[in-house]
PDB file of N, CA and C in Angstrom:
ATOM      1  N   UNK A   1     -45.375 103.783-225.975  1.00 37.00           N
ATOM      2  CA  UNK A   1     -45.997 102.488-225.864  1.00 37.00           C
ATOM      3  C   UNK A   1     -47.006 102.518-224.725  1.00 37.00           C
ATOM      4  N   UNK A   2     -48.279 102.208-224.989  1.00 41.00           N
ATOM      5  CA  UNK A   2     -49.284 102.247-223.927  1.00 41.00           C
ATOM      6  C   UNK A   2     -49.024 101.177-222.879  1.00 41.00           C
ATOM      7  N   UNK A   3     -49.347 101.527-221.667  1.00 44.00           N
ATOM      8  CA  UNK A   3     -49.123 100.628-220.538  1.00 44.00           C
ATOM      9  C   UNK A   3     -50.475 100.196-219.996  1.00 44.00           C
ATOM     10  N   UNK A   4     -50.663  98.896-219.863  1.00 47.00           N
ATOM     11  CA  UNK A   4     -51.909  98.389-219.287  1.00 47.00           C
ATOM     12  C   UNK A   4     -51.855  98.525-217.777  1.00 47.00           C
ATOM     13  N   UNK A   5     -52.944  98.945-217.209  1.00 52.00           N
ATOM     14  CA  UNK A   5     -52.996  99.073-215.760  1.00 52.00           C
ATOM     15  C   UNK A   5     -54.371  98.656-215.279  1.00 52.00           C
ATOM     16  N   UNK A   6     -54.423  97.918-214.190  1.00 68.00           N
ATOM     17  CA  UNK A   6     -55.732  97.617-213.617  1.00 68.00           C
ATOM     18  C   UNK A   6     -56.352  98.902-213.070  1.00 68.00           C
ATOM     19  N   UNK A   7     -57.598  98.834-212.753  1.00 85.00           N
ATOM     20  CA  UNK A   7     -58.310 100.012-212.255  1.00 85.00           C
ATOM     21  C   UNK A   7     -57.821 100.456-210.881  1.00 85.00           C
ATOM     22  N   UNK A   8     -57.021  99.629-210.224  1.00 91.00           N
ATOM     23  CA  UNK A   8     -56.559  99.963-208.879  1.00 91.00           C
ATOM     24  C   UNK A   8     -55.748 101.255-208.858  1.00 91.00           C
ATOM     25  N   UNK A   9     -54.784 101.391-209.753  1.00 92.00           N
ATOM     26  CA  UNK A   9     -53.892 102.551-209.716  1.00 92.00           C
ATOM     27  C   UNK A   9     -54.634 103.866-209.994  1.00 92.00           C
ATOM     28  N   UNK A  10     -55.454 103.967-211.039  1.00 92.00           N
ATOM     29  CA  UNK A  10     -56.201 105.224-211.219  1.00 92.00           C
ATOM     30  C   UNK A  10     -57.130 105.547-210.051  1.00 92.00           C
ATOM     31  N   UNK A  11     -57.745 104.531-209.468  1.00 93.00           N
ATOM     32  CA  UNK A  11     -58.620 104.763-208.307  1.00 93.00           C
ATOM     33  C   UNK A  11     -57.819 105.226-207.100  1.00 93.00           C
ATOM     34  N   UNK A  12     -56.613 104.687-206.943  1.00 94.00           N
ATOM     35  CA  UNK A  12     -55.741 105.106-205.848  1.00 94.00           C
ATOM     36  C   UNK A  12     -55.316 106.559-206.044  1.00 94.00           C
ATOM     37  N   UNK A  13     -54.957 106.913-207.273  1.00 93.00           N
ATOM     38  CA  UNK A  13     -54.585 108.306-207.580  1.00 93.00           C
ATOM     39  C   UNK A  13     -55.755 109.231-207.260  1.00 93.00           C
ATOM     40  N   UNK A  14     -56.959 108.847-207.648  1.00 91.00           N
ATOM     41  CA  UNK A  14     -58.150 109.659-207.377  1.00 91.00           C
ATOM     42  C   UNK A  14     -58.342 109.868-205.880  1.00 91.00           C
ATOM     43  N   UNK A  15     -58.216 108.797-205.091  1.00 93.00           N
ATOM     44  CA  UNK A  15     -58.382 108.909-203.635  1.00 93.00           C
ATOM     45  C   UNK A  15     -57.309 109.811-203.028  1.00 93.00           C
ATOM     46  N   UNK A  16     -56.065 109.660-203.491  1.00 93.00           N
ATOM     47  CA  UNK A  16     -54.973 110.493-202.973  1.00 93.00           C
ATOM     48  C   UNK A  16     -55.226 111.959-203.285  1.00 93.00           C
ATOM     49  N   UNK A  17     -55.595 112.251-204.527  1.00 92.00           N
ATOM     50  CA  UNK A  17     -55.808 113.645-204.927  1.00 92.00           C
ATOM     51  C   UNK A  17     -56.977 114.271-204.193  1.00 92.00           C
ATOM     52  N   UNK A  18     -58.055 113.540-204.052  1.00 89.00           N
ATOM     53  CA  UNK A  18     -59.230 114.100-203.358  1.00 89.00           C
ATOM     54  C   UNK A  18     -58.923 114.383-201.900  1.00 89.00           C
ATOM     55  N   UNK A  19     -58.115 113.546-201.274  1.00 91.00           N
ATOM     56  CA  UNK A  19     -57.784 113.760-199.867  1.00 91.00           C
ATOM     57  C   UNK A  19     -56.704 114.827-199.688  1.00 91.00           C
ATOM     58  N   UNK A  20     -55.666 114.793-200.510  1.00 90.00           N
ATOM     59  CA  UNK A  20     -54.508 115.660-200.291  1.00 90.00           C
ATOM     60  C   UNK A  20     -54.575 116.996-201.023  1.00 90.00           C
ATOM     61  N   UNK A  21     -55.302 117.051-202.129  1.00 88.00           N
ATOM     62  CA  UNK A  21     -55.358 118.281-202.918  1.00 88.00           C
ATOM     63  C   UNK A  21     -56.730 118.936-202.826  1.00 88.00           C
ATOM     64  N   UNK A  22     -57.765 118.158-202.785  1.00 83.00           N
ATOM     65  CA  UNK A  22     -59.121 118.701-202.753  1.00 83.00           C
ATOM     66  C   UNK A  22     -59.807 118.466-204.078  1.00 83.00           C
ATOM     67  N   UNK A  23     -60.761 119.295-204.372  1.00 80.00           N
ATOM     68  CA  UNK A  23     -61.548 119.130-205.588  1.00 80.00           C
ATOM     69  C   UNK A  23     -60.733 119.467-206.822  1.00 80.00           C
ATOM     70  N   UNK A  24     -60.743 118.563-207.774  1.00 85.00           N
ATOM     71  CA  UNK A  24     -60.120 118.764-209.071  1.00 85.00           C
ATOM     72  C   UNK A  24     -61.130 118.413-210.149  1.00 85.00           C
ATOM     73  N   UNK A  25     -60.910 118.940-211.315  1.00 88.00           N
ATOM     74  CA  UNK A  25     -61.786 118.574-212.424  1.00 88.00           C
ATOM     75  C   UNK A  25     -61.545 117.110-212.777  1.00 88.00           C
ATOM     76  N   UNK A  26     -62.562 116.434-213.293  1.00 88.00           N
ATOM     77  CA  UNK A  26     -62.361 115.034-213.702  1.00 88.00           C
ATOM     78  C   UNK A  26     -61.251 114.890-214.750  1.00 88.00           C
ATOM     79  N   UNK A  27     -61.120 115.884-215.622  1.00 91.00           N
ATOM     80  CA  UNK A  27     -60.058 115.831-216.632  1.00 91.00           C
ATOM     81  C   UNK A  27     -58.677 115.897-215.986  1.00 91.00           C
ATOM     82  N   UNK A  28     -58.522 116.716-214.956  1.00 90.00           N
ATOM     83  CA  UNK A  28     -57.231 116.823-214.265  1.00 90.00           C
ATOM     84  C   UNK A  28     -56.896 115.515-213.558  1.00 90.00           C
ATOM     85  N   UNK A  29     -57.883 114.892-212.933  1.00 90.00           N
ATOM     86  CA  UNK A  29     -57.660 113.615-212.248  1.00 90.00           C
ATOM     87  C   UNK A  29     -57.300 112.536-213.269  1.00 90.00           C
ATOM     88  N   UNK A  30     -58.016 112.504-214.389  1.00 91.00           N
ATOM     89  CA  UNK A  30     -57.750 111.515-215.435  1.00 91.00           C
ATOM     90  C   UNK A  30     -56.342 111.693-216.008  1.00 91.00           C
ATOM     91  N   UNK A  31     -55.957 112.932-216.285  1.00 93.00           N
ATOM     92  CA  UNK A  31     -54.619 113.203-216.826  1.00 93.00           C
ATOM     93  C   UNK A  31     -53.541 112.817-215.822  1.00 93.00           C
ATOM     94  N   UNK A  32     -53.782 113.099-214.571  1.00 93.00           N
ATOM     95  CA  UNK A  32     -52.825 112.753-213.516  1.00 93.00           C
ATOM     96  C   UNK A  32     -52.702 111.235-213.392  1.00 93.00           C
ATOM     97  N   UNK A  33     -53.823 110.538-213.452  1.00 91.00           N
ATOM     98  CA  UNK A  33     -53.793 109.077-213.373  1.00 91.00           C
ATOM     99  C   UNK A  33     -53.038 108.491-214.571  1.00 91.00           C
ATOM    100  N   UNK A  34     -53.264 109.041-215.755  1.00 92.00           N
ATOM    101  CA  UNK A  34     -52.547 108.564-216.946  1.00 92.00           C
ATOM    102  C   UNK A  34     -51.048 108.795-216.801  1.00 92.00           C
ATOM    103  N   UNK A  35     -50.668 109.968-216.307  1.00 93.00           N
ATOM    104  CA  UNK A  35     -49.262 110.283-216.075  1.00 93.00           C
ATOM    105  C   UNK A  35     -48.646 109.276-215.101  1.00 93.00           C
ATOM    106  N   UNK A  36     -49.343 109.009-214.021  1.00 93.00           N
ATOM    107  CA  UNK A  36     -48.845 108.097-212.998  1.00 93.00           C
ATOM    108  C   UNK A  36     -48.719 106.674-213.541  1.00 93.00           C
ATOM    109  N   UNK A  37     -49.727 106.219-214.280  1.00 91.00           N
ATOM    110  CA  UNK A  37     -49.688 104.879-214.870  1.00 91.00           C
ATOM    111  C   UNK A  37     -48.513 104.758-215.838  1.00 91.00           C
ATOM    112  N   UNK A  38     -48.291 105.781-216.642  1.00 91.00           N
ATOM    113  CA  UNK A  38     -47.167 105.768-217.582  1.00 91.00           C
ATOM    114  C   UNK A  38     -45.831 105.690-216.849  1.00 91.00           C
ATOM    115  N   UNK A  39     -45.682 106.465-215.777  1.00 91.00           N
ATOM    116  CA  UNK A  39     -44.417 106.472-215.043  1.00 91.00           C
ATOM    117  C   UNK A  39     -44.169 105.158-214.321  1.00 91.00           C
ATOM    118  N   UNK A  40     -45.199 104.598-213.726  1.00 89.00           N
ATOM    119  CA  UNK A  40     -45.042 103.305-213.042  1.00 89.00           C
ATOM    120  C   UNK A  40     -44.740 102.219-214.078  1.00 89.00           C
ATOM    121  N   UNK A  41     -45.482 102.233-215.182  1.00 85.00           N
ATOM    122  CA  UNK A  41     -45.271 101.234-216.227  1.00 85.00           C
ATOM    123  C   UNK A  41     -43.937 101.385-216.936  1.00 85.00           C
ATOM    124  N   UNK A  42     -43.400 102.590-216.949  1.00 88.00           N
ATOM    125  CA  UNK A  42     -42.138 102.839-217.623  1.00 88.00           C
ATOM    126  C   UNK A  42     -40.922 102.739-216.723  1.00 88.00           C
ATOM    127  N   UNK A  43     -41.130 102.339-215.485  1.00 88.00           N
ATOM    128  CA  UNK A  43     -39.998 102.201-214.558  1.00 88.00           C
ATOM    129  C   UNK A  43     -39.103 101.046-215.015  1.00 88.00           C
ATOM    130  N   UNK A  44     -37.815 101.112-214.697  1.00 89.00           N
ATOM    131  CA  UNK A  44     -36.930  99.985-215.015  1.00 89.00           C
ATOM    132  C   UNK A  44     -37.453  98.692-214.381  1.00 89.00           C
ATOM    133  N   UNK A  45     -37.020  97.573-214.892  1.00 89.00           N
ATOM    134  CA  UNK A  45     -37.618  96.286-214.532  1.00 89.00           C
ATOM    135  C   UNK A  45     -37.609  95.971-213.036  1.00 89.00           C
ATOM    136  N   UNK A  46     -36.508  96.212-212.351  1.00 91.00           N
ATOM    137  CA  UNK A  46     -36.463  95.866-210.921  1.00 91.00           C
ATOM    138  C   UNK A  46     -37.390  96.766-210.098  1.00 91.00           C
ATOM    139  N   UNK A  47     -37.337  98.113-210.247  1.00 89.00           N
ATOM    140  CA  UNK A  47     -38.296  98.939-209.500  1.00 89.00           C
ATOM    141  C   UNK A  47     -39.749  98.654-209.900  1.00 89.00           C
ATOM    142  N   UNK A  48     -39.984  98.390-211.192  1.00 88.00           N
ATOM    143  CA  UNK A  48     -41.351  98.097-211.634  1.00 88.00           C
ATOM    144  C   UNK A  48     -41.846  96.815-210.989  1.00 88.00           C
ATOM    145  N   UNK A  49     -40.964  95.822-210.850  1.00 91.00           N
ATOM    146  CA  UNK A  49     -41.350  94.580-210.179  1.00 91.00           C
ATOM    147  C   UNK A  49     -41.792  94.876-208.753  1.00 91.00           C
ATOM    148  N   UNK A  50     -41.027  95.710-208.046  1.00 91.00           N
ATOM    149  CA  UNK A  50     -41.395  96.076-206.678  1.00 91.00           C
ATOM    150  C   UNK A  50     -42.707  96.835-206.610  1.00 91.00           C
ATOM    151  N   UNK A  51     -42.903  97.777-207.542  1.00 91.00           N
ATOM    152  CA  UNK A  51     -44.155  98.537-207.580  1.00 91.00           C
ATOM    153  C   UNK A  51     -45.338  97.616-207.893  1.00 91.00           C
ATOM    154  N   UNK A  52     -45.150  96.714-208.854  1.00 90.00           N
ATOM    155  CA  UNK A  52     -46.228  95.786-209.211  1.00 90.00           C
ATOM    156  C   UNK A  52     -46.552  94.840-208.056  1.00 90.00           C
ATOM    157  N   UNK A  53     -45.519  94.389-207.363  1.00 91.00           N
ATOM    158  CA  UNK A  53     -45.734  93.508-206.216  1.00 91.00           C
ATOM    159  C   UNK A  53     -46.509  94.227-205.114  1.00 91.00           C
ATOM    160  N   UNK A  54     -46.102  95.444-204.792  1.00 93.00           N
ATOM    161  CA  UNK A  54     -46.784  96.208-203.742  1.00 93.00           C
ATOM    162  C   UNK A  54     -48.226  96.512-204.144  1.00 93.00           C
ATOM    163  N   UNK A  55     -48.445  96.851-205.415  1.00 92.00           N
ATOM    164  CA  UNK A  55     -49.807  97.128-205.892  1.00 92.00           C
ATOM    165  C   UNK A  55     -50.676  95.882-205.806  1.00 92.00           C
ATOM    166  N   UNK A  56     -50.109  94.748-206.152  1.00 91.00           N
ATOM    167  CA  UNK A  56     -50.862  93.490-206.092  1.00 91.00           C
ATOM    168  C   UNK A  56     -51.234  93.154-204.654  1.00 91.00           C
ATOM    169  N   UNK A  57     -50.299  93.316-203.749  1.00 93.00           N
ATOM    170  CA  UNK A  57     -50.577  93.053-202.329  1.00 93.00           C
ATOM    171  C   UNK A  57     -51.683  93.991-201.836  1.00 93.00           C
ATOM    172  N   UNK A  58     -51.576  95.284-202.164  1.00 93.00           N
ATOM    173  CA  UNK A  58     -52.578  96.255-201.708  1.00 93.00           C
ATOM    174  C   UNK A  58     -53.952  95.938-202.295  1.00 93.00           C
ATOM    175  N   UNK A  59     -53.989  95.664-203.596  1.00 92.00           N
ATOM    176  CA  UNK A  59     -55.277  95.382-204.246  1.00 92.00           C
ATOM    177  C   UNK A  59     -55.909  94.107-203.697  1.00 92.00           C
ATOM    178  N   UNK A  60     -55.097  93.069-203.487  1.00 93.00           N
ATOM    179  CA  UNK A  60     -55.629  91.819-202.936  1.00 93.00           C
ATOM    180  C   UNK A  60     -56.101  91.991-201.498  1.00 93.00           C
ATOM    181  N   UNK A  61     -55.381  92.768-200.729  1.00 93.00           N
ATOM    182  CA  UNK A  61     -55.779  93.030-199.347  1.00 93.00           C
ATOM    183  C   UNK A  61     -57.157  93.699-199.298  1.00 93.00           C
ATOM    184  N   UNK A  62     -57.317  94.743-200.097  1.00 93.00           N
ATOM    185  CA  UNK A  62     -58.608  95.446-200.123  1.00 93.00           C
ATOM    186  C   UNK A  62     -59.706  94.526-200.639  1.00 93.00           C
ATOM    187  N   UNK A  63     -59.434  93.838-201.728  1.00 93.00           N
ATOM    188  CA  UNK A  63     -60.457  92.974-202.330  1.00 93.00           C
ATOM    189  C   UNK A  63     -60.841  91.822-201.401  1.00 93.00           C
ATOM    190  N   UNK A  64     -59.879  91.255-200.699  1.00 93.00           N
ATOM    191  CA  UNK A  64     -60.163  90.142-199.797  1.00 93.00           C
ATOM    192  C   UNK A  64     -61.021  90.590-198.613  1.00 93.00           C
ATOM    193  N   UNK A  65     -60.691  91.739-198.060  1.00 93.00           N
ATOM    194  CA  UNK A  65     -61.399  92.184-196.860  1.00 93.00           C
ATOM    195  C   UNK A  65     -62.724  92.874-197.151  1.00 93.00           C
ATOM    196  N   UNK A  66     -62.878  93.475-198.334  1.00 94.00           N
ATOM    197  CA  UNK A  66     -64.137  94.155-198.657  1.00 94.00           C
ATOM    198  C   UNK A  66     -65.005  93.367-199.629  1.00 94.00           C
ATOM    199  N   UNK A  67     -64.385  92.365-200.289  1.00 94.00           N
ATOM    200  CA  UNK A  67     -65.047  91.574-201.323  1.00 94.00           C
ATOM    201  C   UNK A  67     -65.448  92.412-202.534  1.00 94.00           C
ATOM    202  N   UNK A  68     -64.766  93.546-202.687  1.00 92.00           N
ATOM    203  CA  UNK A  68     -64.985  94.420-203.841  1.00 92.00           C
ATOM    204  C   UNK A  68     -63.641  95.001-204.267  1.00 92.00           C
ATOM    205  N   UNK A  69     -63.470  95.235-205.555  1.00 91.00           N
ATOM    206  CA  UNK A  69     -62.240  95.897-205.991  1.00 91.00           C
ATOM    207  C   UNK A  69     -62.183  97.327-205.460  1.00 91.00           C
ATOM    208  N   UNK A  70     -60.984  97.831-205.264  1.00 92.00           N
ATOM    209  CA  UNK A  70     -60.782  99.188-204.743  1.00 92.00           C
ATOM    210  C   UNK A  70     -61.514 100.223-205.592  1.00 92.00           C
ATOM    211  N   UNK A  71     -61.481 100.069-206.898  1.00 90.00           N
ATOM    212  CA  UNK A  71     -62.098 101.044-207.802  1.00 90.00           C
ATOM    213  C   UNK A  71     -63.619 101.089-207.672  1.00 90.00           C
ATOM    214  N   UNK A  72     -64.217 100.033-207.163  1.00 92.00           N
ATOM    215  CA  UNK A  72     -65.683 100.002-207.024  1.00 92.00           C
ATOM    216  C   UNK A  72     -66.174 100.455-205.654  1.00 92.00           C
ATOM    217  N   UNK A  73     -65.255 100.777-204.762  1.00 92.00           N
ATOM    218  CA  UNK A  73     -65.656 101.303-203.457  1.00 92.00           C
ATOM    219  C   UNK A  73     -66.055 102.769-203.605  1.00 92.00           C
ATOM    220  N   UNK A  74     -66.951 103.236-202.747  1.00 91.00           N
ATOM    221  CA  UNK A  74     -67.290 104.661-202.802  1.00 91.00           C
ATOM    222  C   UNK A  74     -66.116 105.479-202.265  1.00 91.00           C
ATOM    223  N   UNK A  75     -66.171 106.783-202.472  1.00 87.00           N
ATOM    224  CA  UNK A  75     -65.032 107.640-202.154  1.00 87.00           C
ATOM    225  C   UNK A  75     -64.647 107.582-200.676  1.00 87.00           C
ATOM    226  N   UNK A  76     -65.619 107.573-199.780  1.00 91.00           N
ATOM    227  CA  UNK A  76     -65.288 107.543-198.352  1.00 91.00           C
ATOM    228  C   UNK A  76     -64.601 106.229-197.984  1.00 91.00           C
ATOM    229  N   UNK A  77     -65.024 105.136-198.569  1.00 93.00           N
ATOM    230  CA  UNK A  77     -64.375 103.851-198.296  1.00 93.00           C
ATOM    231  C   UNK A  77     -62.969 103.819-198.882  1.00 93.00           C
ATOM    232  N   UNK A  78     -62.788 104.386-200.091  1.00 92.00           N
ATOM    233  CA  UNK A  78     -61.445 104.435-200.685  1.00 92.00           C
ATOM    234  C   UNK A  78     -60.508 105.267-199.821  1.00 92.00           C
ATOM    235  N   UNK A  79     -61.009 106.387-199.314  1.00 91.00           N
ATOM    236  CA  UNK A  79     -60.182 107.246-198.466  1.00 91.00           C
ATOM    237  C   UNK A  79     -59.817 106.525-197.168  1.00 91.00           C
ATOM    238  N   UNK A  80     -60.760 105.803-196.591  1.00 93.00           N
ATOM    239  CA  UNK A  80     -60.476 105.038-195.374  1.00 93.00           C
ATOM    240  C   UNK A  80     -59.437 103.955-195.648  1.00 93.00           C
ATOM    241  N   UNK A  81     -59.577 103.258-196.762  1.00 93.00           N
ATOM    242  CA  UNK A  81     -58.595 102.226-197.113  1.00 93.00           C
ATOM    243  C   UNK A  81     -57.242 102.834-197.431  1.00 93.00           C
ATOM    244  N   UNK A  82     -57.232 104.013-198.002  1.00 93.00           N
ATOM    245  CA  UNK A  82     -55.966 104.702-198.271  1.00 93.00           C
ATOM    246  C   UNK A  82     -55.203 104.892-196.952  1.00 93.00           C
ATOM    247  N   UNK A  83     -55.905 105.335-195.926  1.00 92.00           N
ATOM    248  CA  UNK A  83     -55.283 105.510-194.620  1.00 92.00           C
ATOM    249  C   UNK A  83     -54.764 104.204-194.046  1.00 92.00           C
ATOM    250  N   UNK A  84     -55.504 103.118-194.255  1.00 94.00           N
ATOM    251  CA  UNK A  84     -55.052 101.817-193.752  1.00 94.00           C
ATOM    252  C   UNK A  84     -53.831 101.323-194.517  1.00 94.00           C
ATOM    253  N   UNK A  85     -53.863 101.475-195.833  1.00 95.00           N
ATOM    254  CA  UNK A  85     -52.739 101.006-196.649  1.00 95.00           C
ATOM    255  C   UNK A  85     -51.460 101.775-196.334  1.00 95.00           C
ATOM    256  N   UNK A  86     -51.603 103.042-195.979  1.00 94.00           N
ATOM    257  CA  UNK A  86     -50.430 103.861-195.655  1.00 94.00           C
ATOM    258  C   UNK A  86     -49.701 103.377-194.411  1.00 94.00           C
ATOM    259  N   UNK A  87     -50.403 102.718-193.523  1.00 95.00           N
ATOM    260  CA  UNK A  87     -49.801 102.282-192.257  1.00 95.00           C
ATOM    261  C   UNK A  87     -48.990 100.992-192.377  1.00 95.00           C
ATOM    262  N   UNK A  88     -49.188 100.260-193.448  1.00 93.00           N
ATOM    263  CA  UNK A  88     -48.467  98.995-193.628  1.00 93.00           C
ATOM    264  C   UNK A  88     -47.138  99.238-194.336  1.00 93.00           C
ATOM    265  N   UNK A  89     -46.108  98.474-194.001  1.00 92.00           N
ATOM    266  CA  UNK A  89     -44.776  98.755-194.561  1.00 92.00           C
ATOM    267  C   UNK A  89     -44.708  98.735-196.089  1.00 92.00           C
ATOM    268  N   UNK A  90     -45.079  97.675-196.732  1.00 92.00           N
ATOM    269  CA  UNK A  90     -44.936  97.568-198.186  1.00 92.00           C
ATOM    270  C   UNK A  90     -45.938  98.448-198.923  1.00 92.00           C
ATOM    271  N   UNK A  91     -47.185  98.358-198.533  1.00 93.00           N
ATOM    272  CA  UNK A  91     -48.209  99.133-199.229  1.00 93.00           C
ATOM    273  C   UNK A  91     -48.079 100.620-198.929  1.00 93.00           C
ATOM    274  N   UNK A  92     -47.572 100.958-197.763  1.00 94.00           N
ATOM    275  CA  UNK A  92     -47.379 102.362-197.411  1.00 94.00           C
ATOM    276  C   UNK A  92     -46.354 103.030-198.307  1.00 94.00           C
ATOM    277  N   UNK A  93     -45.289 102.318-198.617  1.00 94.00           N
ATOM    278  CA  UNK A  93     -44.286 102.881-199.520  1.00 94.00           C
ATOM    279  C   UNK A  93     -44.816 102.985-200.939  1.00 94.00           C
ATOM    280  N   UNK A  94     -45.675 102.056-201.323  1.00 95.00           N
ATOM    281  CA  UNK A  94     -46.306 102.136-202.644  1.00 95.00           C
ATOM    282  C   UNK A  94     -47.195 103.376-202.728  1.00 95.00           C
ATOM    283  N   UNK A  95     -47.996 103.591-201.700  1.00 95.00           N
ATOM    284  CA  UNK A  95     -48.861 104.778-201.673  1.00 95.00           C
ATOM    285  C   UNK A  95     -48.003 106.043-201.720  1.00 95.00           C
ATOM    286  N   UNK A  96     -46.900 106.073-201.005  1.00 95.00           N
ATOM    287  CA  UNK A  96     -46.003 107.234-201.042  1.00 95.00           C
ATOM    288  C   UNK A  96     -45.439 107.469-202.438  1.00 95.00           C
ATOM    289  N   UNK A  97     -45.057 106.400-203.130  1.00 94.00           N
ATOM    290  CA  UNK A  97     -44.516 106.530-204.489  1.00 94.00           C
ATOM    291  C   UNK A  97     -45.580 107.068-205.444  1.00 94.00           C
ATOM    292  N   UNK A  98     -46.789 106.540-205.342  1.00 95.00           N
ATOM    293  CA  UNK A  98     -47.885 107.002-206.207  1.00 95.00           C
ATOM    294  C   UNK A  98     -48.225 108.456-205.891  1.00 95.00           C
ATOM    295  N   UNK A  99     -48.271 108.803-204.599  1.00 95.00           N
ATOM    296  CA  UNK A  99     -48.557 110.177-204.200  1.00 95.00           C
ATOM    297  C   UNK A  99     -47.501 111.135-204.769  1.00 95.00           C
ATOM    298  N   UNK A 100     -46.243 110.742-204.695  1.00 95.00           N
ATOM    299  CA  UNK A 100     -45.166 111.587-205.220  1.00 95.00           C
ATOM    300  C   UNK A 100     -45.357 111.849-206.708  1.00 95.00           C
ATOM    301  N   UNK A 101     -45.661 110.827-207.452  1.00 94.00           N
ATOM    302  CA  UNK A 101     -45.883 110.999-208.894  1.00 94.00           C
ATOM    303  C   UNK A 101     -47.112 111.862-209.167  1.00 94.00           C
ATOM    304  N   UNK A 102     -48.187 111.596-208.456  1.00 94.00           N
ATOM    305  CA  UNK A 102     -49.430 112.344-208.680  1.00 94.00           C
ATOM    306  C   UNK A 102     -49.261 113.819-208.333  1.00 94.00           C
ATOM    307  N   UNK A 103     -48.673 114.108-207.196  1.00 93.00           N
ATOM    308  CA  UNK A 103     -48.499 115.511-206.799  1.00 93.00           C
ATOM    309  C   UNK A 103     -47.506 116.236-207.699  1.00 93.00           C
ATOM    310  N   UNK A 104     -46.500 115.518-208.180  1.00 93.00           N
ATOM    311  CA  UNK A 104     -45.566 116.120-209.129  1.00 93.00           C
ATOM    312  C   UNK A 104     -46.321 116.585-210.372  1.00 93.00           C
ATOM    313  N   UNK A 105     -47.177 115.719-210.890  1.00 93.00           N
ATOM    314  CA  UNK A 105     -47.948 116.092-212.078  1.00 93.00           C
ATOM    315  C   UNK A 105     -48.858 117.286-211.795  1.00 93.00           C
ATOM    316  N   UNK A 106     -49.593 117.223-210.714  1.00 89.00           N
ATOM    317  CA  UNK A 106     -50.566 118.284-210.395  1.00 89.00           C
ATOM    318  C   UNK A 106     -49.877 119.624-210.250  1.00 89.00           C
ATOM    319  N   UNK A 107     -48.800 119.692-209.512  1.00 86.00           N
ATOM    320  CA  UNK A 107     -48.165 120.985-209.277  1.00 86.00           C
ATOM    321  C   UNK A 107     -47.353 121.479-210.457  1.00 86.00           C
ATOM    322  N   UNK A 108     -46.784 120.569-211.254  1.00 88.00           N
ATOM    323  CA  UNK A 108     -46.094 121.014-212.453  1.00 88.00           C
ATOM    324  C   UNK A 108     -47.051 121.425-213.543  1.00 88.00           C
ATOM    325  N   UNK A 109     -48.199 120.772-213.632  1.00 83.00           N
ATOM    326  CA  UNK A 109     -49.186 121.115-214.643  1.00 83.00           C
ATOM    327  C   UNK A 109     -50.039 122.303-214.201  1.00 83.00           C
ATOM    328  N   UNK A 110     -49.992 122.635-212.933  1.00 76.00           N
ATOM    329  CA  UNK A 110     -50.823 123.740-212.439  1.00 76.00           C
ATOM    330  C   UNK A 110     -52.300 123.408-212.523  1.00 76.00           C
ATOM    331  N   UNK A 111     -52.621 122.137-212.304  1.00 57.00           N
ATOM    332  CA  UNK A 111     -53.994 121.668-212.485  1.00 57.00           C
ATOM    333  C   UNK A 111     -54.806 121.663-211.203  1.00 57.00           C
ATOM    334  N   UNK A 112     -54.551 122.578-210.298  1.00 50.00           N
ATOM    335  CA  UNK A 112     -55.260 122.561-209.024  1.00 50.00           C
ATOM    336  C   UNK A 112     -56.621 123.233-209.096  1.00 50.00           C
ATOM    337  N   UNK A 113     -56.995 123.753-210.229  1.00 48.00           N
ATOM    338  CA  UNK A 113     -58.295 124.429-210.350  1.00 48.00           C
ATOM    339  C   UNK A 113     -59.386 123.451-210.691  1.00 48.00           C
TER     340      UNK A 113
END
């Protein structure tokens, strides 16, 4: 069953991968983002509620302070916001959860080229 996701999560995955892994092919980033969206969307209801709440807080925080959605920021701004979001309690744990899923996909798929 396809899971709808705002552009925030794929953009967050892209920022995490570019900072933590380095250069990846666009196809590898897209596949990783799809994997992450599926896993977040397929989480049981209570954890998914927490993930959705944290994502909403993070997306609203970025959008309120920059007046632009996270996905429309350039890469350097996304990376800077990634660092800021990591320092906050709720959004930091969300970033950690997304990073765990993204890195799991990358290293299991061997998509680091």
